[in-house]
XYZ file of C-alpha atoms in Angstrom:
768
model
C 10.539 84.257 -62.531
C 8.082 84.010 -59.621
C 9.554 80.665 -58.551
C 13.097 82.061 -58.685
C 12.051 85.097 -56.647
C 10.359 82.838 -54.084
C 13.437 80.639 -53.732
C 15.701 83.636 -53.270
C 13.392 85.085 -50.608
C 13.297 81.727 -48.803
C 17.083 81.532 -48.910
C 17.351 85.002 -47.396
C 15.033 84.059 -44.510
C 16.868 80.810 -43.791
C 20.338 82.321 -43.788
C 19.772 85.786 -42.371
C 20.695 84.643 -38.877
C 24.041 83.345 -40.022
C 25.675 86.621 -40.796
C 26.641 87.794 -37.300
C 28.835 84.853 -36.368
C 32.198 85.617 -34.814
C 35.066 83.231 -34.264
C 37.156 85.099 -31.716
C 37.331 85.142 -27.969
C 38.567 88.680 -27.611
C 37.276 91.506 -25.409
C 35.247 92.777 -28.367
C 33.828 89.399 -29.427
C 30.070 89.049 -29.646
C 28.569 85.721 -30.705
C 30.964 82.790 -30.500
C 31.200 79.842 -32.848
C 32.848 76.907 -31.098
C 34.794 75.725 -34.147
C 35.044 76.633 -37.798
C 33.073 73.466 -38.477
C 29.992 75.361 -37.293
C 30.136 77.846 -40.177
C 27.478 76.998 -42.779
C 28.780 75.697 -46.086
C 28.105 78.133 -48.926
C 28.092 78.038 -52.702
C 31.068 78.975 -54.863
C 31.773 80.657 -58.156
C 35.012 79.306 -59.596
C 37.383 80.257 -62.351
C 38.859 76.757 -62.489
C 37.699 73.175 -62.630
C 37.731 70.694 -59.782
C 41.461 70.014 -59.874
C 43.263 70.139 -56.535
C 46.401 72.252 -56.143
C 49.718 70.846 -54.934
C 52.818 72.469 -53.456
C 55.678 70.069 -52.740
C 59.356 69.250 -52.511
C 61.284 66.157 -51.387
C 60.457 66.743 -47.699
C 56.771 67.656 -47.614
C 53.770 67.811 -49.918
C 50.725 70.067 -49.410
C 47.512 69.436 -51.322
C 44.863 72.154 -51.395
C 41.273 71.613 -52.491
C 40.122 72.721 -55.907
C 38.796 76.211 -56.553
C 35.279 74.780 -56.501
C 35.961 73.504 -52.980
C 37.595 76.702 -51.722
C 41.316 75.812 -51.647
C 41.299 74.477 -48.068
C 44.236 72.272 -47.045
C 43.404 68.613 -47.707
C 46.752 66.924 -47.176
C 50.165 67.446 -45.592
C 52.230 64.400 -46.466
C 55.810 63.359 -45.735
C 56.889 61.757 -49.042
C 59.671 59.582 -47.603
C 57.585 57.902 -44.899
C 54.139 58.397 -46.503
C 52.902 59.745 -43.156
C 49.764 61.875 -43.628
C 49.126 64.649 -41.094
C 45.707 65.844 -42.311
C 42.998 63.238 -41.872
C 40.377 62.991 -44.592
C 36.975 64.625 -44.173
C 33.737 64.703 -46.136
C 33.469 68.474 -45.636
C 35.422 71.038 -47.630
C 38.005 72.464 -45.204
C 38.374 76.089 -44.239
C 41.540 78.048 -44.914
C 40.425 81.471 -43.731
C 37.472 83.193 -42.098
C 36.863 86.950 -42.132
C 34.418 88.986 -40.061
C 33.223 92.303 -41.466
C 31.127 95.066 -39.887
C 29.084 97.878 -41.362
C 28.323 101.307 -39.890
C 25.349 99.968 -37.925
C 27.320 97.068 -36.477
C 25.772 94.446 -38.741
C 28.178 91.562 -39.143
C 29.083 89.683 -42.302
C 31.093 86.518 -42.385
C 33.063 85.260 -45.341
C 35.305 82.243 -45.745
C 37.345 80.645 -48.482
C 34.095 78.817 -49.369
C 32.123 82.048 -49.928
C 31.001 83.225 -53.382
C 33.957 84.731 -55.224
C 35.984 84.407 -58.393
C 38.681 81.926 -57.311
C 41.978 81.213 -58.991
C 45.432 79.853 -58.250
C 48.907 80.255 -59.679
C 52.288 78.764 -58.890
C 55.774 79.973 -59.664
C 59.330 78.797 -59.077
C 61.973 81.191 -57.781
C 65.526 80.834 -56.477
C 64.334 79.754 -53.031
C 61.602 77.320 -53.999
C 57.940 77.272 -55.002
C 55.342 79.949 -54.290
C 51.623 79.227 -54.478
C 49.148 82.101 -54.757
C 45.445 81.572 -54.064
C 42.970 84.350 -54.904
C 39.360 85.180 -54.074
C 38.221 88.160 -56.176
C 34.900 90.053 -56.156
C 34.115 88.654 -52.736
C 30.468 88.610 -51.645
C 29.757 89.588 -48.032
C 27.612 86.602 -47.120
C 25.293 83.940 -48.443
C 21.959 85.738 -48.201
C 19.734 87.881 -50.404
C 20.996 91.439 -50.602
C 24.489 90.693 -49.309
C 26.883 93.265 -50.765
C 29.311 92.108 -53.429
C 32.378 94.327 -53.232
C 35.534 94.730 -55.253
C 37.540 93.009 -52.549
C 40.297 90.484 -53.159
C 41.811 88.112 -50.631
C 45.202 86.821 -51.705
C 46.844 83.982 -49.791
C 50.492 83.203 -50.466
C 52.231 79.979 -49.455
C 56.009 79.790 -49.856
C 57.855 76.452 -49.734
C 61.672 76.675 -49.852
C 63.388 73.873 -51.740
C 65.147 72.228 -48.791
C 62.568 72.984 -46.125
C 59.896 70.825 -44.532
C 58.063 73.995 -43.505
C 55.939 76.309 -45.655
C 55.163 79.937 -44.857
C 51.651 81.396 -45.122
C 50.828 85.076 -45.564
C 47.659 86.913 -46.584
C 46.657 90.224 -48.125
C 43.269 91.919 -48.508
C 42.864 94.525 -51.248
C 40.000 96.931 -51.921
C 40.140 97.772 -55.594
C 37.625 100.631 -55.697
C 37.463 104.143 -54.250
C 35.966 105.578 -52.170
C 35.851 102.737 -49.682
C 33.013 102.560 -47.208
C 31.671 99.828 -45.056
C 31.708 96.968 -44.364
C 35.200 96.916 -42.877
C 37.425 94.017 -41.850
C 37.043 93.413 -38.106
C 38.959 90.145 -37.719
C 40.580 87.442 -39.808
C 41.491 83.844 -38.978
C 44.303 82.586 -41.205
C 45.633 80.057 -41.850
C 43.026 77.593 -40.603
C 44.365 74.035 -40.585
C 41.714 71.409 -39.814
C 41.693 67.680 -39.051
C 45.310 67.653 -37.904
C 46.846 64.387 -36.803
C 45.217 61.825 -34.565
C 43.308 62.048 -31.285
C 46.206 60.369 -29.438
C 48.783 62.959 -30.532
C 50.698 65.022 -27.973
C 49.980 68.760 -28.343
C 52.065 71.467 -26.656
C 50.301 74.844 -26.436
C 52.210 78.113 -25.779
C 51.039 79.008 -22.270
C 53.675 79.440 -19.566
C 56.735 77.414 -20.481
C 54.400 75.239 -22.566
C 51.456 73.066 -21.595
C 50.360 69.637 -22.781
C 46.715 69.709 -23.931
C 44.247 67.174 -25.292
C 43.561 67.122 -29.020
C 39.826 67.517 -28.325
C 40.259 70.599 -26.117
C 39.457 74.224 -26.968
C 42.241 76.763 -26.459
C 41.842 80.348 -27.691
C 44.241 82.764 -26.030
C 45.525 86.232 -26.783
C 49.111 87.082 -27.566
C 50.964 88.625 -25.939
C 49.827 88.019 -22.377
C 47.719 84.888 -22.254
C 50.177 83.023 -24.463
C 53.904 83.429 -23.901
C 55.275 82.473 -27.294
C 53.743 81.755 -30.723
C 54.254 78.078 -31.600
C 52.149 74.911 -31.337
C 53.698 71.451 -31.521
C 51.704 68.284 -32.266
C 53.471 64.916 -32.367
C 52.644 61.246 -32.815
C 54.468 59.486 -29.985
C 54.767 56.225 -31.920
C 56.111 57.455 -35.251
C 57.820 60.553 -33.738
C 56.416 62.524 -36.639
C 55.298 66.046 -35.792
C 53.410 69.081 -37.056
C 54.948 72.499 -36.418
C 52.731 75.617 -36.437
C 53.988 79.079 -35.485
C 53.240 82.736 -36.085
C 56.636 84.187 -36.958
C 55.875 87.686 -35.743
C 59.135 89.411 -34.747
C 57.603 92.461 -33.045
C 54.627 91.143 -31.057
C 51.421 92.183 -32.842
C 48.110 91.661 -31.071
C 46.633 88.319 -32.151
C 45.114 85.078 -30.888
C 46.765 81.656 -30.940
C 44.191 78.889 -31.240
C 43.963 75.120 -30.998
C 40.391 73.786 -31.078
C 39.634 70.093 -31.592
C 42.557 69.290 -33.915
C 42.250 72.641 -35.644
C 44.996 75.276 -35.539
C 44.645 78.895 -36.583
C 45.945 82.384 -35.914
C 43.461 85.174 -35.235
C 44.486 88.455 -36.878
C 43.238 91.721 -35.356
C 43.852 94.288 -38.119
C 44.805 97.857 -37.321
C 43.008 100.956 -38.646
C 40.586 98.996 -40.834
C 37.426 99.977 -38.925
C 38.294 102.735 -36.442
C 39.381 105.982 -38.057
C 42.783 107.491 -37.388
C 44.179 110.570 -39.095
C 42.731 110.708 -42.599
C 40.343 107.808 -42.069
C 40.297 104.059 -42.181
C 42.793 101.969 -44.109
C 40.661 99.203 -45.560
C 43.471 97.060 -46.956
C 45.253 94.562 -44.753
C 48.517 92.694 -45.154
C 49.620 90.241 -42.481
C 52.695 91.659 -40.697
C 54.098 88.171 -40.197
C 54.249 84.797 -41.895
C 52.795 81.700 -40.250
C 54.941 78.581 -40.455
C 53.329 75.185 -41.031
C 55.270 72.029 -41.655
C 56.560 68.696 -40.436
C 59.584 67.379 -38.569
C 60.672 64.288 -36.690
C 61.268 63.964 -32.949
C 59.093 65.627 -30.316
C 58.303 69.029 -28.825
C 61.993 69.663 -28.061
C 62.813 69.541 -31.772
C 59.960 71.985 -32.403
C 61.442 74.323 -29.787
C 64.736 74.348 -31.686
C 62.968 75.300 -34.919
C 61.307 78.133 -33.035
C 64.603 79.106 -31.386
C 66.400 79.387 -34.729
C 63.691 81.718 -36.034
C 63.598 83.844 -32.865
C 67.367 84.289 -32.666
C 67.566 85.371 -36.292
C 64.499 87.617 -36.564
C 62.765 88.500 -33.274
C 63.255 91.960 -31.768
C 63.497 90.579 -28.236
C 66.691 88.570 -28.838
C 68.708 91.446 -30.333
C 70.481 92.262 -27.047
C 72.053 88.829 -27.073
C 72.532 86.152 -24.437
C 72.117 86.897 -20.751
C 75.837 86.427 -20.091
C 76.621 89.163 -22.648
C 73.964 91.679 -21.623
C 75.454 94.731 -19.947
C 72.066 95.990 -18.735
C 71.740 93.046 -16.313
C 74.070 93.367 -13.287
C 76.296 90.433 -12.381
C 74.711 89.969 -8.953
C 71.424 89.070 -10.634
C 73.103 86.815 -13.190
C 74.669 84.923 -10.266
C 71.562 84.902 -8.014
C 70.078 81.566 -6.938
C 67.239 82.163 -4.425
C 64.115 84.310 -3.920
C 61.518 84.887 -1.207
C 58.461 87.135 -0.974
C 57.091 88.902 2.077
C 53.754 87.113 1.887
C 51.587 86.154 -1.052
C 47.968 85.030 -1.282
C 45.862 84.056 -4.279
C 43.266 86.655 -3.275
C 43.741 89.875 -1.296
C 47.139 90.196 0.363
C 47.364 90.989 4.056
C 48.905 94.453 4.144
C 50.449 93.852 7.568
C 52.843 91.343 5.990
C 54.650 94.306 4.441
C 55.077 96.063 7.785
C 58.855 96.391 8.228
C 58.512 95.600 11.943
C 56.995 92.243 10.938
C 58.935 91.362 7.794
C 62.474 92.617 8.341
C 63.341 90.546 11.454
C 62.109 87.363 9.731
C 64.139 88.090 6.627
C 67.305 88.800 8.582
C 66.863 85.490 10.406
C 66.373 83.658 7.091
C 69.566 85.200 5.743
C 71.373 83.908 8.819
C 70.169 80.298 8.611
C 70.512 79.974 4.830
C 74.000 81.412 4.877
C 73.774 83.043 1.452
C 72.378 86.178 -0.180
C 68.907 86.080 -1.713
C 66.481 88.362 -3.543
C 63.201 89.535 -2.036
C 59.917 90.460 -3.684
C 58.462 92.997 -1.207
C 54.652 93.354 -1.193
C 52.536 95.951 0.653
C 55.318 98.400 1.462
C 52.866 101.290 1.022
C 50.088 102.505 3.326
C 47.048 101.604 1.237
C 45.593 98.084 0.850
C 46.950 95.804 -1.863
C 45.395 96.277 -5.323
C 44.062 99.759 -4.716
C 45.029 103.372 -5.460
C 47.446 102.515 -8.296
C 49.621 104.342 -9.326
C 49.629 106.525 -6.178
C 52.066 104.586 -3.964
C 53.690 107.129 -1.684
C 54.471 107.557 1.116
C 55.945 104.204 2.139
C 55.134 102.656 5.495
C 56.942 104.107 8.475
C 60.324 102.460 8.925
C 60.362 100.809 5.505
C 63.299 102.813 4.132
C 65.348 101.982 7.226
C 64.324 98.323 7.037
C 65.395 98.088 3.397
C 68.797 99.481 4.339
C 69.245 96.809 7.027
C 68.322 94.078 4.577
C 70.753 95.406 1.975
C 73.590 95.410 4.505
C 72.777 91.775 5.330
C 72.864 90.694 1.666
C 69.128 90.708 0.896
C 68.262 92.328 -2.442
C 64.891 94.101 -2.069
C 62.501 94.556 -5.012
C 59.245 96.337 -4.073
C 56.018 95.648 -5.959
C 54.307 98.163 -8.220
C 51.745 97.684 -10.993
C 52.743 98.860 -14.455
C 49.367 98.577 -16.143
C 46.411 99.597 -13.935
C 44.996 102.982 -12.934
C 42.512 102.878 -10.063
C 39.356 104.839 -10.900
C 39.280 106.015 -7.257
C 42.940 106.955 -6.893
C 43.538 110.664 -6.216
C 45.543 111.049 -9.419
C 42.788 109.635 -11.631
C 40.688 112.783 -11.276
C 43.446 115.260 -10.524
C 45.495 114.323 -13.584
C 42.519 113.646 -15.897
C 43.443 110.038 -16.570
C 40.821 109.224 -19.208
C 42.737 110.439 -22.296
C 45.611 108.099 -21.404
C 43.587 104.905 -20.992
C 43.078 102.054 -23.418
C 39.703 102.217 -25.149
C 37.536 99.530 -26.656
C 35.309 99.990 -29.688
C 32.043 98.278 -30.518
C 32.387 96.058 -33.604
C 31.268 98.424 -36.349
C 32.617 100.649 -39.091
C 33.744 104.033 -37.712
C 32.197 103.795 -34.205
C 31.219 107.197 -32.859
C 32.561 106.579 -29.365
C 35.185 104.416 -27.686
C 35.012 103.368 -24.045
C 37.712 103.076 -21.340
C 38.448 99.580 -20.111
C 37.311 98.183 -16.766
C 38.981 95.408 -14.765
C 38.802 94.300 -11.150
C 40.579 91.756 -8.996
C 40.391 90.317 -5.488
C 40.210 93.725 -3.855
C 36.986 94.495 -5.729
C 38.307 97.885 -6.834
C 37.670 99.137 -10.364
C 40.712 99.660 -12.553
C 41.294 101.088 -15.983
C 44.113 99.791 -18.158
C 46.488 102.585 -19.088
C 47.734 102.633 -22.658
C 51.491 101.997 -22.470
C 51.975 103.713 -25.807
C 51.109 107.100 -24.284
C 54.061 109.195 -23.193
C 52.059 110.308 -20.179
C 51.785 106.785 -18.749
C 55.386 105.962 -19.567
C 56.507 109.042 -17.640
C 54.056 108.302 -14.829
C 55.598 104.906 -14.111
C 59.090 106.290 -14.677
C 58.447 108.886 -11.974
C 57.388 106.191 -9.480
C 60.487 104.153 -10.315
C 62.821 107.154 -9.997
C 61.407 108.053 -6.578
C 61.751 104.501 -5.272
C 65.388 104.257 -6.325
C 66.304 107.754 -5.117
C 64.746 107.429 -1.663
C 65.508 103.785 -0.833
C 68.376 101.276 -0.963
C 66.448 98.883 -3.172
C 68.102 96.575 -5.706
C 65.296 96.580 -8.239
C 61.558 96.841 -8.798
C 58.966 94.231 -9.656
C 56.555 95.831 -12.168
C 53.482 93.626 -12.287
C 51.205 92.592 -15.158
C 53.110 93.965 -18.135
C 54.401 90.546 -19.202
C 51.488 88.603 -17.710
C 48.137 90.294 -18.237
C 46.195 90.481 -21.476
C 47.296 93.107 -23.946
C 44.381 95.375 -24.772
C 43.445 96.243 -28.347
C 43.208 100.002 -27.928
C 40.863 101.916 -30.248
C 41.809 105.452 -29.180
C 42.953 107.196 -32.363
C 44.361 110.128 -30.360
C 47.196 107.990 -28.963
C 49.098 108.005 -32.239
C 49.172 104.235 -32.644
C 47.174 102.073 -35.030
C 43.644 101.472 -33.767
C 42.945 98.012 -32.347
C 45.530 95.826 -34.090
C 49.271 96.404 -34.114
C 52.440 95.983 -32.078
C 52.075 99.300 -30.234
C 51.190 97.637 -26.911
C 54.481 95.738 -26.889
C 56.519 98.694 -28.110
C 54.854 101.080 -25.677
C 55.296 98.743 -22.715
C 58.892 98.100 -23.770
C 59.526 101.846 -23.717
C 57.922 102.031 -20.258
C 60.230 99.253 -19.054
C 63.289 100.757 -20.744
C 62.760 104.036 -18.878
C 62.465 102.085 -15.642
C 65.610 100.116 -16.459
C 67.536 103.336 -17.091
C 66.780 104.415 -13.527
C 67.643 100.960 -12.197
C 70.950 100.819 -14.059
C 72.167 103.994 -12.374
C 72.346 102.065 -9.080
C 73.096 98.593 -10.452
C 69.468 97.536 -10.109
C 67.045 95.431 -12.126
C 63.472 95.508 -13.423
C 61.468 92.269 -13.451
C 57.853 91.337 -14.193
C 55.510 88.374 -13.892
C 55.198 85.569 -16.423
C 57.512 84.833 -19.338
C 55.994 86.687 -22.286
C 58.704 86.629 -24.952
C 58.369 90.125 -26.485
C 59.397 91.770 -23.187
C 62.544 89.672 -22.795
C 64.989 92.367 -23.851
C 63.388 95.045 -21.653
C 63.498 92.995 -18.441
C 66.187 91.436 -16.280
C 63.990 88.482 -15.429
C 60.590 86.807 -15.449
C 58.692 85.687 -12.339
C 57.581 82.347 -13.756
C 54.401 81.666 -11.750
C 52.234 80.721 -14.749
C 54.988 78.504 -16.126
C 54.759 76.166 -13.137
C 51.022 76.344 -12.419
C 49.992 73.312 -14.486
C 50.555 69.634 -13.813
C 51.030 69.252 -17.585
C 53.719 71.885 -18.062
C 56.465 71.273 -20.631
C 59.655 73.422 -20.867
C 59.316 74.453 -24.539
C 60.096 78.081 -23.643
C 63.167 77.074 -21.634
C 64.498 74.954 -24.504
C 64.005 77.925 -26.829
C 65.344 80.734 -24.638
C 67.353 79.317 -21.691
C 70.440 81.439 -22.432
C 68.427 84.534 -23.402
C 66.215 84.970 -20.337
C 66.344 84.588 -16.562
C 63.350 82.947 -14.927
C 62.745 82.754 -11.201
C 60.098 81.753 -8.721
C 56.954 79.693 -8.457
C 53.983 79.518 -6.104
C 54.526 77.598 -2.879
C 51.420 76.526 -0.977
C 50.806 75.249 2.527
C 50.536 71.685 1.207
C 54.151 71.922 0.039
C 55.216 72.242 3.661
C 52.918 69.519 5.001
C 53.366 66.789 2.369
C 56.713 65.048 2.949
C 59.206 66.133 0.282
C 56.718 68.558 -1.326
C 58.936 71.606 -0.806
C 61.973 69.690 -2.076
C 60.214 68.421 -5.201
C 59.214 71.918 -6.289
C 62.697 73.288 -5.650
C 64.275 70.385 -7.547
C 62.039 70.952 -10.569
C 63.062 74.616 -10.724
C 66.725 73.651 -10.373
C 66.504 71.166 -13.248
C 64.854 73.769 -15.505
C 67.483 76.409 -14.764
C 65.238 78.803 -12.831
C 66.468 80.808 -9.885
C 64.963 78.980 -6.926
C 62.184 79.754 -4.513
C 59.783 82.675 -4.116
C 58.271 81.024 -1.053
C 56.482 83.418 1.299
C 57.820 84.328 4.727
C 54.341 85.430 5.778
C 50.737 85.168 4.662
C 48.951 81.863 4.330
C 52.106 79.947 3.322
C 54.776 80.972 5.847
C 57.901 79.035 4.879
C 59.836 81.075 7.398
C 58.675 78.735 10.164
C 59.159 75.685 7.892
C 62.820 76.470 7.281
C 63.478 77.292 10.933
C 61.977 74.005 12.133
C 64.785 71.550 12.946
C 62.600 68.696 11.707
C 63.073 70.133 8.211
C 66.860 70.327 8.430
C 67.212 67.866 5.535
C 65.098 70.112 3.305
C 67.110 73.185 4.276
C 70.356 71.372 3.512
C 68.927 70.133 0.179
C 68.050 73.740 -0.709
C 71.587 74.881 0.122
C 73.038 72.157 -2.102
C 70.734 73.078 -4.990
C 71.835 76.699 -4.638
C 75.521 75.777 -4.579
C 75.366 73.533 -7.654
C 73.236 76.071 -9.500
C 75.831 78.739 -8.708
C 78.848 76.658 -9.768
C 77.241 75.392 -12.984
C 76.108 78.670 -14.571
C 77.786 77.744 -17.844
C 74.976 75.209 -18.189
C 71.936 76.688 -16.431
C 72.439 80.331 -17.442
C 74.684 80.206 -20.507
C 73.738 76.841 -21.997
C 70.769 75.027 -23.486
C 68.263 72.601 -22.020
C 68.527 69.382 -24.040
C 66.142 66.427 -24.475
C 65.475 64.640 -21.211
C 67.544 61.485 -20.639
C 65.833 58.233 -19.721
C 65.804 57.454 -16.005
C 64.187 54.768 -13.859
C 64.280 54.227 -10.120
C 63.749 51.037 -8.171
C 61.144 52.565 -5.844
C 59.487 54.987 -8.300
C 58.253 57.262 -5.494
C 55.679 59.896 -6.483
C 55.244 63.125 -4.503
C 51.704 64.533 -4.674
C 51.194 68.208 -3.790
C 48.301 68.665 -6.181
C 50.517 67.613 -9.088
C 52.110 64.187 -9.048
C 55.861 64.519 -9.542
C 58.561 61.820 -9.371
C 60.837 62.096 -6.360
C 63.753 61.341 -8.683
C 64.073 63.528 -11.757
C 66.679 64.425 -14.366
C 67.666 67.101 -16.890
C 70.510 67.487 -19.373
C 72.160 70.818 -20.150
C 74.736 71.601 -22.814
C 77.373 74.156 -21.883
C 77.389 77.594 -23.446
C 81.155 77.919 -22.910
C 82.592 74.629 -24.127
C 81.553 71.313 -25.695
C 80.614 69.578 -22.444
C 77.235 68.285 -21.332
C 76.035 67.825 -17.757
C 73.234 65.540 -16.607
C 71.690 66.639 -13.297
C 69.787 64.103 -11.180
C 67.862 64.947 -8.001
C 66.295 62.780 -5.319
C 63.900 65.087 -3.470
C 62.611 62.343 -1.177
C 63.348 62.923 2.525
C 62.289 59.375 3.403
C 64.016 56.876 1.120
C 67.304 56.102 -0.563
C 66.929 54.690 -4.064
C 68.745 53.004 -6.935
C 68.524 54.500 -10.411
C 69.376 53.556 -13.976
C 70.051 56.398 -16.403
C 70.548 56.216 -20.159
C 71.804 59.145 -22.213
C 71.741 59.156 -26.017
C 74.671 61.492 -26.630
C 74.010 61.776 -30.342
C 70.439 62.883 -29.644
C 71.872 65.476 -27.252
C 74.065 66.870 -30.055
C 77.355 65.580 -28.643
C 79.897 65.022 -31.407
C 82.463 62.243 -31.425
C 82.733 58.631 -30.246
C 84.990 58.977 -27.191
C 84.143 60.906 -24.028
C 85.342 61.623 -20.517
C 82.578 60.948 -17.963
C 82.770 62.421 -14.452
C 80.245 61.590 -11.733
C 79.968 63.904 -8.719
C 77.639 63.349 -5.762
C 78.552 64.650 -2.351
C 82.126 63.545 -1.684
C 82.080 61.167 -4.651
C 84.087 62.281 -7.690
C 84.870 59.568 -10.243
C 86.018 59.807 -13.866
C 85.927 57.160 -16.582
C 86.230 56.904 -20.370
C 83.232 56.113 -22.583
C 83.659 54.659 -26.061
C 80.464 55.138 -28.090
C 77.480 57.478 -28.057
C 75.242 55.832 -25.455
C 75.901 56.369 -21.768
C 74.340 53.857 -19.382
C 74.812 54.012 -15.633
C 73.331 52.400 -12.561
C 73.931 54.166 -9.275
C 72.707 54.663 -5.726
C 70.764 57.873 -5.036
C 70.586 58.641 -1.310
C 67.640 60.634 0.011
C 67.745 64.418 -0.675
C 70.804 64.088 -2.896
C 72.032 65.577 -6.177
C 74.229 63.870 -8.757
C 76.027 65.594 -11.632
C 77.332 63.564 -14.579
C 79.563 65.636 -16.857
C 80.395 64.357 -20.335
C 83.256 65.932 -22.305
C 84.333 64.936 -25.837
C 87.878 63.621 -26.190
C 89.840 64.362 -29.326
C-alpha cells in the first residue's frame, strides 16, 4: 500500500502542471498549446477490446482507433483508388479536446484519450450508416484528486450511402443533479490529424480564400477573421482532395483551425459557465455538423460542395440571387467603378474629406472617365478619423452641398461610419451610460463574479469599446445615425465599417438576453442592425455596404468592400466560386507602387474584372492619389483600359453578376511577362464564367501590359466547365474583331494575338 501511495503522489506531482493547457487563440485564451500533439498521452479505461471501428461505403472508408486507443481517426481511404488521406502515426490520434474550468479558475483538460468508460455502436438507417462513440464517467484530468464526474461525451458520425462525405456532431451530457463546477469552457471537435502530404495544396477560408503551407499554423475566429467555414486540401498529382467544413447555417461563434496538417473546429459553448436566467446550462450539443470527406479535382470542386450546402441550408442565401433581390437597387447592380476620398493604412488625413478639396477632384474624374461611379467618402465629419464614434454630427461645412453636386454629376456618395465601436471619450459614452450596452469578456472560470467591457485601439491611439449588436439600444443608436444621414444629405448609401470584417466578440453579459459567450447572437444582432439601416436606405433607393466578405452578413448588405480578399499574394477565389451570383464585391487597396510600376494599376484592375468585382476603390487623395495618375496624359493607355474593363463588365452582367466563376482555363503567352507590385502577377490572365441566364460560357482574357503585345495559346476543357453537348458556336471579340466559328468536340484550343492593354472575350454556346 505504501508503494502504491508513493507512486500516486509522484504521478500527481509530475502531471499537476498539465491541467491548465488551453488550445484556443481566442480573446479569453490563457496558456496556448501549439498543436494537439503537445497534449500528454493519458491512460484509458475501456469497455471494449483493441478492435478498430470502421464506417464505410463504396466511396469512402473511415477507420477509427479502438476504444483502448481513444477512437481517434486512423484512416480515410478512397476504396476505388486506394488513396489514403490520413498518414500513419505511432501516436494515438486525438478526436476531441475539452477545456473545463472550476469556480476558482482552475483548468482541466480532457481528450478522447482521457480515462473514461468508452464504447461504440453502429446502426443502419434509410440514409446510410451512423457511428456513435461514447466516453462515459469522464475523469477531469490525469492527476491525483482529479474529479470524476457523471459526464458523457457522445460523438456521432453519419455517412450517407451515396456520399463521399461524413458528418460529425457531438453532445455533452451531465447525468447528475445538481450540477456544479467544473464547466465546459471550450471544445475542439472534430480533430483530424496527419492529413495528406506536406506537398498538398491547402486553401484556408480567409478573404476569398488563401493558399497556405501544410506546416503553417492558422487559428482564426469565425465570423470576422475567417469569411466562410471550409478548408480544402488537395494532392496536385492525383487530384484527390480532403473536404472539411463546419456546416453552420446561422453563424455561431467558433474558430476554424489548420495547424501542421491538422484540422479542427473550436466550439465556444453558450451558457455553460456564465450564468444567465436560472443559472448555467451544463449540457452542450453542437449546433452544426462538421463535414469531412473526399472528392476529386481541386479547390474549385470543394467550393461547389460548399455552395450546394450554403444554398440549401444557410440563412444568408435565403433572399436569393443578387439579380432577384429587391432590396438592392438596380443602379448598384449595374455599377462598375469605385473611388475613395483618400485612404491610408494608419491614421487618415481629415483634410482629404474637406468638400473644398475632394469635390472638385471628383467632378473632374467624372468628366474624364465619362461614366458614373460610386464613392466611399471618408472624414466628412469635424473630428479626426477613428475618434468620437458614434458621435458624427455635424458634418463639415459645405459637405451637404458638395454631396448634392456630386449626385447631380452621377457620383454616388457613401459616407463612412463605424458600426461596432464606441469611443470611451465620446460625449455620448458618459451621457448615455454606454457600459450596459457593451460586449463583456469573462475570465475562464465557473460563474465568474464580474465581466469586463472590451478594449480595442487602432492607429488613432484612442480607446474603444465594442458595442454588443444584440442590444436594442445599439441597434437604434446606429439606426439614428443612418436616418439622419439620409434625411439631411443626398447620399446614395452608407459604408458601415467593421461589422463584416472585425472579430466577433464572445459577449458574457447575461443582461443582454443572448446566450453568454457562445452562440449566433452576434451575427443575428448585427444583421438586425444592418436591416434597420437598410430600411432607411431603401426609402431613397440607397444601399448599405461593409468591409470584407464575411458570409453570414450577405443577406443584410448590398455589397462587400473586398480589401482582405485581395491582400494576399496567395489568394484563391473560393468564395467567388461559391457565391458569385449571391453577393456583390467591390474594391481593393491601391498603393503608390501601383502607379509607379508600369502596368501595376492595370494588373490590379484586370484581376478584379476577371473575378467579377466592381472595379477600383483607388484614392483621389491621401498617400496614393490616383487622381493625378488618371489625369496624366502619359497614362492614357491605362485610362482607356479601365474604360474598356468597365464597358465589358457592364455588358456581360449575365456572367459576372448572375453567373458562376468556373475552373480557370489553361493559358500560355509567348513573353510570359510578370508584373511585380509586391505580388507577382502575370500580365496576361484569364477567367471563365458560365451565364446565369442561358447555357453559354464566356472566357475573358486580359493583357494588362502597357509595354508589349503578345501571342497567347488558350485551352478550354468544356466538359470540365460543365458545358453539355459536342457541338458549339464560338465567338471571339476583341476590339473591332468579331469572328464566329463552329467547334465539334469538348476541347477548345486557340492561338491568338493579344495587343497591349487589350481584352478578349470568347463566348461558347451549345448548338442543338
